[in-house]
Amino acid sequence: MGKSPEEEHPQKTFGWAARDKSGTLAPFHFSRRENGDDDVTVKILYCGVCHSDLHSARNEWGYTFYPLVPGHEIVGVVTKTGNNVKRFKVGDRVGVGVIVDSCKSCECCDQDVENYCPQVTFTYNSLSRDGTKSYGGYSNMIVTHQRFVLCFPDSLPADAGAPLLCAGITVYSPMKYYGLTEPGKHLGVVGLGGLGHIAVKIAKAFGLKVSVISSSPGKESEAINRLGADSFIVSKDPEKMKAAIGTMDFIIDTVSAVHALPPLLSLLKVNGKLIMVGLPDKPFELSIFPLTLGRKLVGGSNIGGMKETQEMLDFCAKHNITADVEVIRMDQINTAMDRLAKSDVKYRFVIDVANSLTE
């Protein structure tokens, strides 16, 4: 006879969960599995608030199953390790990102792109391979297989570094895979939010010329004077868009709402690449003519594997790259979600879990 749920998941855990499509989060008691031989138990210190947390909590993608504990930008401290764990010890500062398990044996896993494994388990709103539900980082602790735990560099602050575990790798991975890293090349960054502002910082560290493309004229000073972009283009200004036609080698599009793609494609040179990393809740319309007439490419990317995520963290530590964050208490999360829906944050909320999550 198999183990009962109480035996399989004996560790009492506390967090905040959404229970319906209103997305309203409230205190929630649940359980996690006991630490196994290959597992690491992490006390959560900080957890970033990703736009996908909002989409999922409000079921805007149509596949949320409740109750939902969001959160996949987790920085914490190791409190327990299994017998087979050698890379981590109690007291180490670590990170847990978007995925917590995979089959570990398919072609994707063998190539260190576990994020594309057909049996990937996401940190929340996902069923583990044993059929149990995963819960995220808006909680006091998490138990994860050692393969999906990351060394968090000492020089990165835990609060401002937490968003790198999703937002950072989401823009770093396509830059590396699609070759958007050649110094001196011109990169357009569409959207100056949680993803976009980190994309600017990473691109400048690679030595790229960076133009921010935004519908918000008020963000120009922030983009250039604070984040280091070379220029700013208001996407609603026909004259500025016209002047930029055919000037960019690459564009990385971070916007999570539906918007017109043809104007962006016009900004690319021949052989240019438009890479999509935002996740709108509705499909785009795209004519094939702009692609064929300029031999242009439209691609996509979804976070990165564990090896590349560690590489990204080390790169950001070397170049002093962190997110611009607003730290909140756990009981402020519903107000933060409402503000996030209105793009009223510069540029990422981070929950101070350790100092504010109380039963």
Tab-separated table of C-alpha atoms in Angstrom:
chain	number	residue	atom	x	y	z
A	1	MET	CA	0.000	0.000	0.000
A	2	GLY	CA	1.275	3.464	-0.907
A	3	LYS	CA	1.867	6.209	1.590
A	4	SER	CA	-0.989	8.460	2.645
A	5	PRO	CA	-0.832	12.177	1.753
A	6	GLU	CA	0.021	12.924	5.389
A	7	GLU	CA	2.956	10.512	5.251
A	8	GLU	CA	4.100	11.645	1.788
A	9	HIS	CA	3.968	15.349	2.688
A	10	PRO	CA	4.483	15.598	6.456
A	11	GLN	CA	6.060	19.071	6.678
A	12	LYS	CA	3.505	21.662	7.692
A	13	THR	CA	3.980	24.805	5.643
A	14	PHE	CA	2.390	28.249	5.598
A	15	GLY	CA	1.950	30.744	2.789
A	16	TRP	CA	-0.544	32.874	0.895
A	17	ALA	CA	-2.754	31.434	-1.835
A	18	ALA	CA	-5.340	32.474	-4.418
A	19	ARG	CA	-8.474	30.330	-4.291
A	20	ASP	CA	-10.416	31.556	-7.339
A	21	LYS	CA	-10.057	33.721	-10.445
A	22	SER	CA	-10.422	36.930	-8.459
A	23	GLY	CA	-6.744	36.330	-7.725
A	24	THR	CA	-7.110	37.557	-4.152
A	25	LEU	CA	-4.439	35.998	-1.966
A	26	ALA	CA	-4.950	35.045	1.674
A	27	PRO	CA	-3.214	32.920	4.343
A	28	PHE	CA	-3.059	29.217	3.496
A	29	HIS	CA	-1.829	26.142	5.357
A	30	PHE	CA	-0.442	23.242	3.311
A	31	SER	CA	2.249	20.549	3.422
A	32	ARG	CA	5.502	19.756	1.640
A	33	ARG	CA	7.338	16.450	1.329
A	34	GLU	CA	10.037	15.374	3.714
A	35	ASN	CA	13.608	16.093	2.618
A	36	GLY	CA	14.827	13.101	0.560
A	37	ASP	CA	18.362	11.917	-0.163
A	38	ASP	CA	18.688	14.235	-3.189
A	39	ASP	CA	16.721	17.134	-1.737
A	40	VAL	CA	17.508	20.522	-0.274
A	41	THR	CA	15.175	22.272	2.167
A	42	VAL	CA	15.252	26.053	1.931
A	43	LYS	CA	13.949	28.671	4.346
A	44	ILE	CA	12.600	31.406	2.087
A	45	LEU	CA	13.907	34.909	2.752
A	46	TYR	CA	12.668	36.826	-0.302
A	47	CYS	CA	10.429	36.068	-3.260
A	48	GLY	CA	9.962	38.245	-6.323
A	49	VAL	CA	6.536	39.009	-7.762
A	50	CYS	CA	6.510	38.077	-11.454
A	51	HIS	CA	3.837	39.150	-13.938
A	52	SER	CA	3.144	35.451	-14.492
A	53	ASP	CA	2.139	35.264	-10.811
A	54	LEU	CA	-0.604	37.773	-11.604
A	55	HIS	CA	-1.671	35.979	-14.788
A	56	SER	CA	-1.819	32.670	-12.930
A	57	ALA	CA	-3.580	33.944	-9.814
A	58	ARG	CA	-6.349	35.464	-11.965
A	59	ASN	CA	-6.442	32.505	-14.384
A	60	GLU	CA	-5.770	34.801	-17.338
A	61	TRP	CA	-4.075	31.970	-19.235
A	62	GLY	CA	-6.965	29.613	-18.565
A	63	TYR	CA	-5.198	26.712	-16.846
A	64	THR	CA	-4.850	27.662	-13.171
A	65	PHE	CA	-5.973	25.087	-10.647
A	66	TYR	CA	-6.646	26.352	-7.174
A	67	PRO	CA	-5.579	26.843	-4.467
A	68	LEU	CA	-2.509	28.494	-5.978
A	69	VAL	CA	0.577	29.594	-4.034
A	70	PRO	CA	2.544	31.726	-6.542
A	71	GLY	CA	6.207	32.683	-6.508
A	72	HIS	CA	9.245	31.426	-8.429
A	73	GLU	CA	11.953	34.001	-7.736
A	74	ILE	CA	13.106	32.573	-4.426
A	75	VAL	CA	16.202	33.394	-2.382
A	76	GLY	CA	16.704	31.605	0.893
A	77	VAL	CA	18.971	29.708	3.251
A	78	VAL	CA	19.537	25.947	3.302
A	79	THR	CA	18.182	24.325	6.467
A	80	LYS	CA	18.557	20.655	5.525
A	81	THR	CA	20.280	18.527	2.886
A	82	GLY	CA	19.890	14.902	1.818
A	83	ASN	CA	22.571	12.224	2.052
A	84	ASN	CA	23.474	12.539	-1.638
A	85	VAL	CA	23.783	16.338	-1.640
A	86	LYS	CA	27.386	17.542	-1.862
A	87	ARG	CA	27.127	21.025	-3.435
A	88	PHE	CA	25.152	22.599	-0.601
A	89	LYS	CA	25.330	22.657	3.173
A	90	VAL	CA	23.168	24.067	5.934
A	91	GLY	CA	23.500	27.850	6.054
A	92	ASP	CA	24.276	28.352	2.348
A	93	ARG	CA	22.400	31.116	0.570
A	94	VAL	CA	20.666	29.677	-2.485
A	95	GLY	CA	18.112	30.416	-5.164
A	96	VAL	CA	15.158	28.481	-6.558
A	97	GLY	CA	13.672	29.636	-9.836
A	98	VAL	CA	10.865	28.670	-12.194
A	99	ILE	CA	11.383	24.885	-12.255
A	100	VAL	CA	11.816	22.355	-9.462
A	101	ASP	CA	11.950	19.044	-11.322
A	102	SER	CA	12.235	17.318	-14.709
A	103	CYS	CA	12.703	13.754	-15.950
A	104	LYS	CA	16.509	14.255	-15.826
A	105	SER	CA	17.076	11.764	-18.656
A	106	CYS	CA	15.560	13.086	-21.909
A	107	GLU	CA	17.440	14.916	-24.668
A	108	CYS	CA	16.540	18.306	-23.188
A	109	CYS	CA	17.754	17.355	-19.720
A	110	ASP	CA	20.940	15.845	-21.143
A	111	GLN	CA	21.593	19.146	-22.943
A	112	ASP	CA	21.014	21.208	-19.778
A	113	VAL	CA	17.778	22.766	-21.028
A	114	GLU	CA	15.541	21.160	-18.443
A	115	ASN	CA	13.064	23.998	-18.902
A	116	TYR	CA	11.984	22.355	-22.185
A	117	CYS	CA	11.683	18.835	-20.741
A	118	PRO	CA	8.264	17.320	-21.558
A	119	GLN	CA	7.964	16.326	-17.892
A	120	VAL	CA	9.127	19.603	-16.374
A	121	THR	CA	7.611	20.552	-13.017
A	122	PHE	CA	7.156	24.263	-12.478
A	123	THR	CA	7.569	25.747	-9.034
A	124	TYR	CA	3.825	26.343	-8.766
A	125	ASN	CA	0.573	25.493	-10.591
A	126	SER	CA	2.092	22.242	-11.805
A	127	LEU	CA	1.755	18.551	-11.070
A	128	SER	CA	4.909	16.736	-10.047
A	129	ARG	CA	5.777	13.473	-11.762
A	130	ASP	CA	4.385	11.617	-8.736
A	131	GLY	CA	1.043	13.370	-9.230
A	132	THR	CA	1.322	15.811	-6.321
A	133	LYS	CA	0.774	19.538	-6.676
A	134	SER	CA	3.560	22.121	-6.579
A	135	TYR	CA	3.323	25.265	-4.488
A	136	GLY	CA	5.505	28.340	-4.893
A	137	GLY	CA	7.541	30.829	-2.949
A	138	TYR	CA	4.884	32.959	-1.273
A	139	SER	CA	5.553	30.643	1.656
A	140	ASN	CA	7.988	30.032	4.481
A	141	MET	CA	9.947	27.095	3.029
A	142	ILE	CA	10.400	24.839	0.007
A	143	VAL	CA	11.887	21.374	-0.632
A	144	THR	CA	13.590	20.907	-3.997
A	145	HIS	CA	15.758	18.337	-5.758
A	146	GLN	CA	19.372	19.513	-5.600
A	147	ARG	CA	19.639	19.813	-9.395
A	148	PHE	CA	17.201	22.725	-9.289
A	149	VAL	CA	18.892	24.676	-6.522
A	150	LEU	CA	21.291	27.480	-7.457
A	151	CYS	CA	24.311	28.930	-5.687
A	152	PHE	CA	23.407	32.556	-5.011
A	153	PRO	CA	26.519	34.748	-5.288
A	154	ASP	CA	27.590	36.521	-2.118
A	155	SER	CA	27.867	39.872	-3.890
A	156	LEU	CA	24.220	39.868	-5.002
A	157	PRO	CA	21.739	41.295	-2.477
A	158	ALA	CA	19.005	38.773	-1.727
A	159	ASP	CA	16.113	41.199	-2.303
A	160	ALA	CA	17.274	42.924	-5.510
A	161	GLY	CA	18.801	39.707	-6.796
A	162	ALA	CA	15.696	37.551	-6.427
A	163	PRO	CA	14.022	38.684	-9.705
A	164	LEU	CA	17.064	37.492	-11.648
A	165	LEU	CA	15.836	33.924	-11.069
A	166	CYS	CA	13.042	34.512	-13.592
A	167	ALA	CA	13.314	37.957	-15.173
A	168	GLY	CA	17.089	37.734	-15.459
A	169	ILE	CA	17.267	34.331	-17.111
A	170	THR	CA	14.247	35.102	-19.306
A	171	VAL	CA	16.227	37.801	-21.119
A	172	TYR	CA	19.734	36.334	-20.702
A	173	SER	CA	18.950	32.961	-22.285
A	174	PRO	CA	17.627	34.279	-25.633
A	175	MET	CA	20.462	36.797	-25.832
A	176	LYS	CA	22.920	33.916	-25.646
A	177	TYR	CA	21.025	31.434	-27.834
A	178	TYR	CA	20.102	33.847	-30.644
A	179	GLY	CA	23.467	35.623	-30.639
A	180	LEU	CA	22.262	38.938	-29.244
A	181	THR	CA	25.555	39.495	-27.441
A	182	GLU	CA	27.998	40.840	-30.045
A	183	PRO	CA	29.539	44.088	-28.782
A	184	GLY	CA	28.634	47.109	-30.861
A	185	LYS	CA	25.459	45.603	-32.326
A	186	HIS	CA	22.195	47.498	-31.896
A	187	LEU	CA	19.492	45.946	-29.694
A	188	GLY	CA	15.984	47.281	-29.246
A	189	VAL	CA	14.252	46.449	-25.959
A	190	VAL	CA	10.464	46.668	-26.158
A	191	GLY	CA	8.893	47.498	-22.820
A	192	LEU	CA	10.583	48.929	-19.757
A	193	GLY	CA	9.112	46.802	-17.005
A	194	GLY	CA	10.337	43.917	-14.875
A	195	LEU	CA	11.936	42.123	-17.818
A	196	GLY	CA	12.855	45.119	-19.933
A	197	HIS	CA	14.880	47.026	-17.365
A	198	ILE	CA	17.034	43.953	-16.667
A	199	ALA	CA	17.420	43.346	-20.416
A	200	VAL	CA	18.877	46.850	-20.755
A	201	LYS	CA	21.393	46.232	-17.975
A	202	ILE	CA	22.500	42.837	-19.283
A	203	ALA	CA	22.737	44.088	-22.872
A	204	LYS	CA	24.935	47.015	-21.837
A	205	ALA	CA	27.174	44.586	-19.918
A	206	PHE	CA	27.586	42.631	-23.178
A	207	GLY	CA	28.655	45.859	-24.913
A	208	LEU	CA	25.562	46.396	-27.077
A	209	LYS	CA	24.071	49.655	-28.206
A	210	VAL	CA	20.600	49.695	-26.630
A	211	SER	CA	17.426	51.520	-27.626
A	212	VAL	CA	14.350	51.256	-25.430
A	213	ILE	CA	11.044	51.155	-27.331
A	214	SER	CA	8.131	52.137	-25.118
A	215	SER	CA	4.616	53.561	-25.350
A	216	SER	CA	5.310	55.679	-22.241
A	217	PRO	CA	7.200	58.943	-22.994
A	218	GLY	CA	7.712	59.522	-19.276
A	219	LYS	CA	10.155	56.627	-19.058
A	220	GLU	CA	12.796	58.237	-21.295
A	221	SER	CA	14.858	59.814	-18.525
A	222	GLU	CA	14.733	56.622	-16.482
A	223	ALA	CA	15.841	54.515	-19.442
A	224	ILE	CA	18.787	56.690	-20.397
A	225	ASN	CA	19.950	58.344	-17.189
A	226	ARG	CA	19.306	55.531	-14.702
A	227	LEU	CA	19.519	52.316	-16.700
A	228	GLY	CA	22.115	53.358	-19.276
A	229	ALA	CA	20.182	52.956	-22.535
A	230	ASP	CA	21.658	54.825	-25.501
A	231	SER	CA	18.361	56.057	-26.901
A	232	PHE	CA	14.612	55.995	-26.351
A	233	ILE	CA	11.881	55.606	-28.952
A	234	VAL	CA	8.227	56.329	-28.232
A	235	SER	CA	6.353	53.623	-30.117
A	236	LYS	CA	3.311	55.880	-30.556
A	237	ASP	CA	5.373	58.633	-32.202
A	238	PRO	CA	5.267	58.054	-36.006
A	239	GLU	CA	8.228	60.336	-36.693
A	240	LYS	CA	10.529	58.642	-34.169
A	241	MET	CA	9.516	55.192	-35.370
A	242	LYS	CA	10.088	56.217	-38.994
A	243	ALA	CA	13.544	57.564	-38.183
A	244	ALA	CA	14.502	54.232	-36.618
A	245	ILE	CA	13.450	52.017	-39.556
A	246	GLY	CA	16.170	49.554	-40.529
A	247	THR	CA	18.567	50.540	-37.735
A	248	MET	CA	18.496	47.577	-35.343
A	249	ASP	CA	20.210	44.218	-35.509
A	250	PHE	CA	17.997	42.644	-32.846
A	251	ILE	CA	14.885	43.326	-30.799
A	252	ILE	CA	13.855	41.583	-27.600
A	253	ASP	CA	10.151	42.078	-26.872
A	254	THR	CA	9.245	41.850	-23.178
A	255	VAL	CA	5.669	43.169	-23.293
A	256	SER	CA	3.000	40.900	-21.804
A	257	ALA	CA	0.064	42.504	-23.629
A	258	VAL	CA	-0.982	42.123	-27.268
A	259	HIS	CA	0.556	44.792	-29.522
A	260	ALA	CA	1.396	45.311	-33.194
A	261	LEU	CA	4.477	43.458	-34.458
A	262	PRO	CA	4.878	44.894	-38.015
A	263	PRO	CA	6.141	48.284	-36.742
A	264	LEU	CA	8.798	46.464	-34.719
A	265	LEU	CA	9.849	44.301	-37.646
A	266	SER	CA	10.332	47.455	-39.717
A	267	LEU	CA	12.995	48.625	-37.263
A	268	LEU	CA	15.171	45.602	-38.017
A	269	LYS	CA	17.937	45.447	-40.585
A	270	VAL	CA	18.049	42.636	-43.128
A	271	ASN	CA	18.676	39.378	-41.228
A	272	GLY	CA	17.363	41.002	-38.057
A	273	LYS	CA	15.861	39.006	-35.205
A	274	LEU	CA	12.767	39.772	-33.138
A	275	ILE	CA	12.704	37.605	-30.015
A	276	MET	CA	9.513	37.331	-27.966
A	277	VAL	CA	9.707	36.695	-24.225
A	278	GLY	CA	6.519	38.391	-22.973
A	279	LEU	CA	3.465	36.169	-22.493
A	280	PRO	CA	0.222	37.896	-23.550
A	281	ASP	CA	-3.069	36.162	-22.847
A	282	LYS	CA	-4.228	36.488	-26.490
A	283	PRO	CA	-2.583	35.487	-29.807
A	284	PHE	CA	-0.756	37.873	-32.129
A	285	GLU	CA	-1.463	38.489	-35.811
A	286	LEU	CA	1.615	38.410	-38.020
A	287	SER	CA	1.929	38.881	-41.770
A	288	ILE	CA	4.634	36.792	-43.414
A	289	PHE	CA	5.682	39.525	-45.879
A	290	PRO	CA	7.887	41.534	-43.471
A	291	LEU	CA	9.803	38.333	-42.750
A	292	THR	CA	10.352	37.195	-46.314
A	293	LEU	CA	11.211	40.636	-47.670
A	294	GLY	CA	13.979	41.149	-45.120
A	295	ARG	CA	14.980	37.574	-44.249
A	296	LYS	CA	13.970	38.359	-40.697
A	297	LEU	CA	13.337	35.964	-37.868
A	298	VAL	CA	10.722	35.920	-35.125
A	299	GLY	CA	11.677	33.600	-32.276
A	300	GLY	CA	10.720	32.840	-28.722
A	301	SER	CA	12.358	31.721	-25.509
A	302	ASN	CA	11.248	30.490	-22.105
A	303	ILE	CA	13.601	31.008	-19.137
A	304	GLY	CA	16.682	28.729	-19.287
A	305	GLY	CA	18.179	25.518	-17.955
A	306	MET	CA	19.917	25.227	-14.607
A	307	LYS	CA	23.467	25.473	-15.963
A	308	GLU	CA	22.636	28.640	-17.893
A	309	THR	CA	20.734	30.133	-14.952
A	310	GLN	CA	23.795	29.700	-12.749
A	311	GLU	CA	25.895	31.272	-15.506
A	312	MET	CA	23.497	34.221	-15.577
A	313	LEU	CA	23.687	34.725	-11.810
A	314	ASP	CA	27.484	34.690	-11.925
A	315	PHE	CA	27.466	37.114	-14.882
A	316	CYS	CA	25.175	39.499	-13.009
A	317	ALA	CA	27.325	39.278	-9.903
A	318	LYS	CA	30.434	40.089	-11.959
A	319	HIS	CA	28.780	43.122	-13.557
A	320	ASN	CA	26.849	44.301	-10.480
A	321	ILE	CA	23.479	43.745	-12.167
A	322	THR	CA	20.397	43.594	-9.962
A	323	ALA	CA	16.733	44.411	-10.404
A	324	ASP	CA	15.267	47.727	-9.341
A	325	VAL	CA	12.839	46.606	-6.654
A	326	GLU	CA	10.204	47.746	-4.215
A	327	VAL	CA	10.261	45.490	-1.154
A	328	ILE	CA	6.856	44.740	0.366
A	329	ARG	CA	5.380	42.800	3.252
A	330	MET	CA	3.391	39.642	2.602
A	331	ASP	CA	0.158	41.341	3.675
A	332	GLN	CA	0.682	43.986	0.979
A	333	ILE	CA	0.614	41.471	-1.870
A	334	ASN	CA	-2.953	42.128	-3.064
A	335	THR	CA	-2.303	45.851	-3.362
A	336	ALA	CA	0.948	45.048	-5.158
A	337	MET	CA	-0.893	42.772	-7.625
A	338	ASP	CA	-3.368	45.539	-8.425
A	339	ARG	CA	-0.519	47.965	-8.969
A	340	LEU	CA	1.340	45.439	-11.116
A	341	ALA	CA	-1.729	45.101	-13.355
A	342	LYS	CA	-1.486	48.876	-13.901
A	343	SER	CA	2.308	48.783	-14.440
A	344	ASP	CA	2.658	50.887	-11.285
A	345	VAL	CA	6.036	49.606	-10.106
A	346	LYS	CA	9.676	50.359	-10.897
A	347	TYR	CA	10.316	47.640	-11.722
A	348	ARG	CA	9.741	44.566	-9.577
A	349	PHE	CA	7.976	43.889	-6.299
A	350	VAL	CA	9.840	41.592	-3.906
A	351	ILE	CA	8.232	40.113	-0.808
A	352	ASP	CA	10.256	40.177	2.412
A	353	VAL	CA	8.977	36.728	3.328
A	354	ALA	CA	11.157	36.015	6.347
A	355	ASN	CA	10.236	39.230	8.166
A	356	SER	CA	6.556	39.472	7.253
A	357	LEU	CA	5.010	36.037	6.732
A	358	THR	CA	3.289	35.184	10.016
A	359	GLU	CA	0.518	32.743	10.808
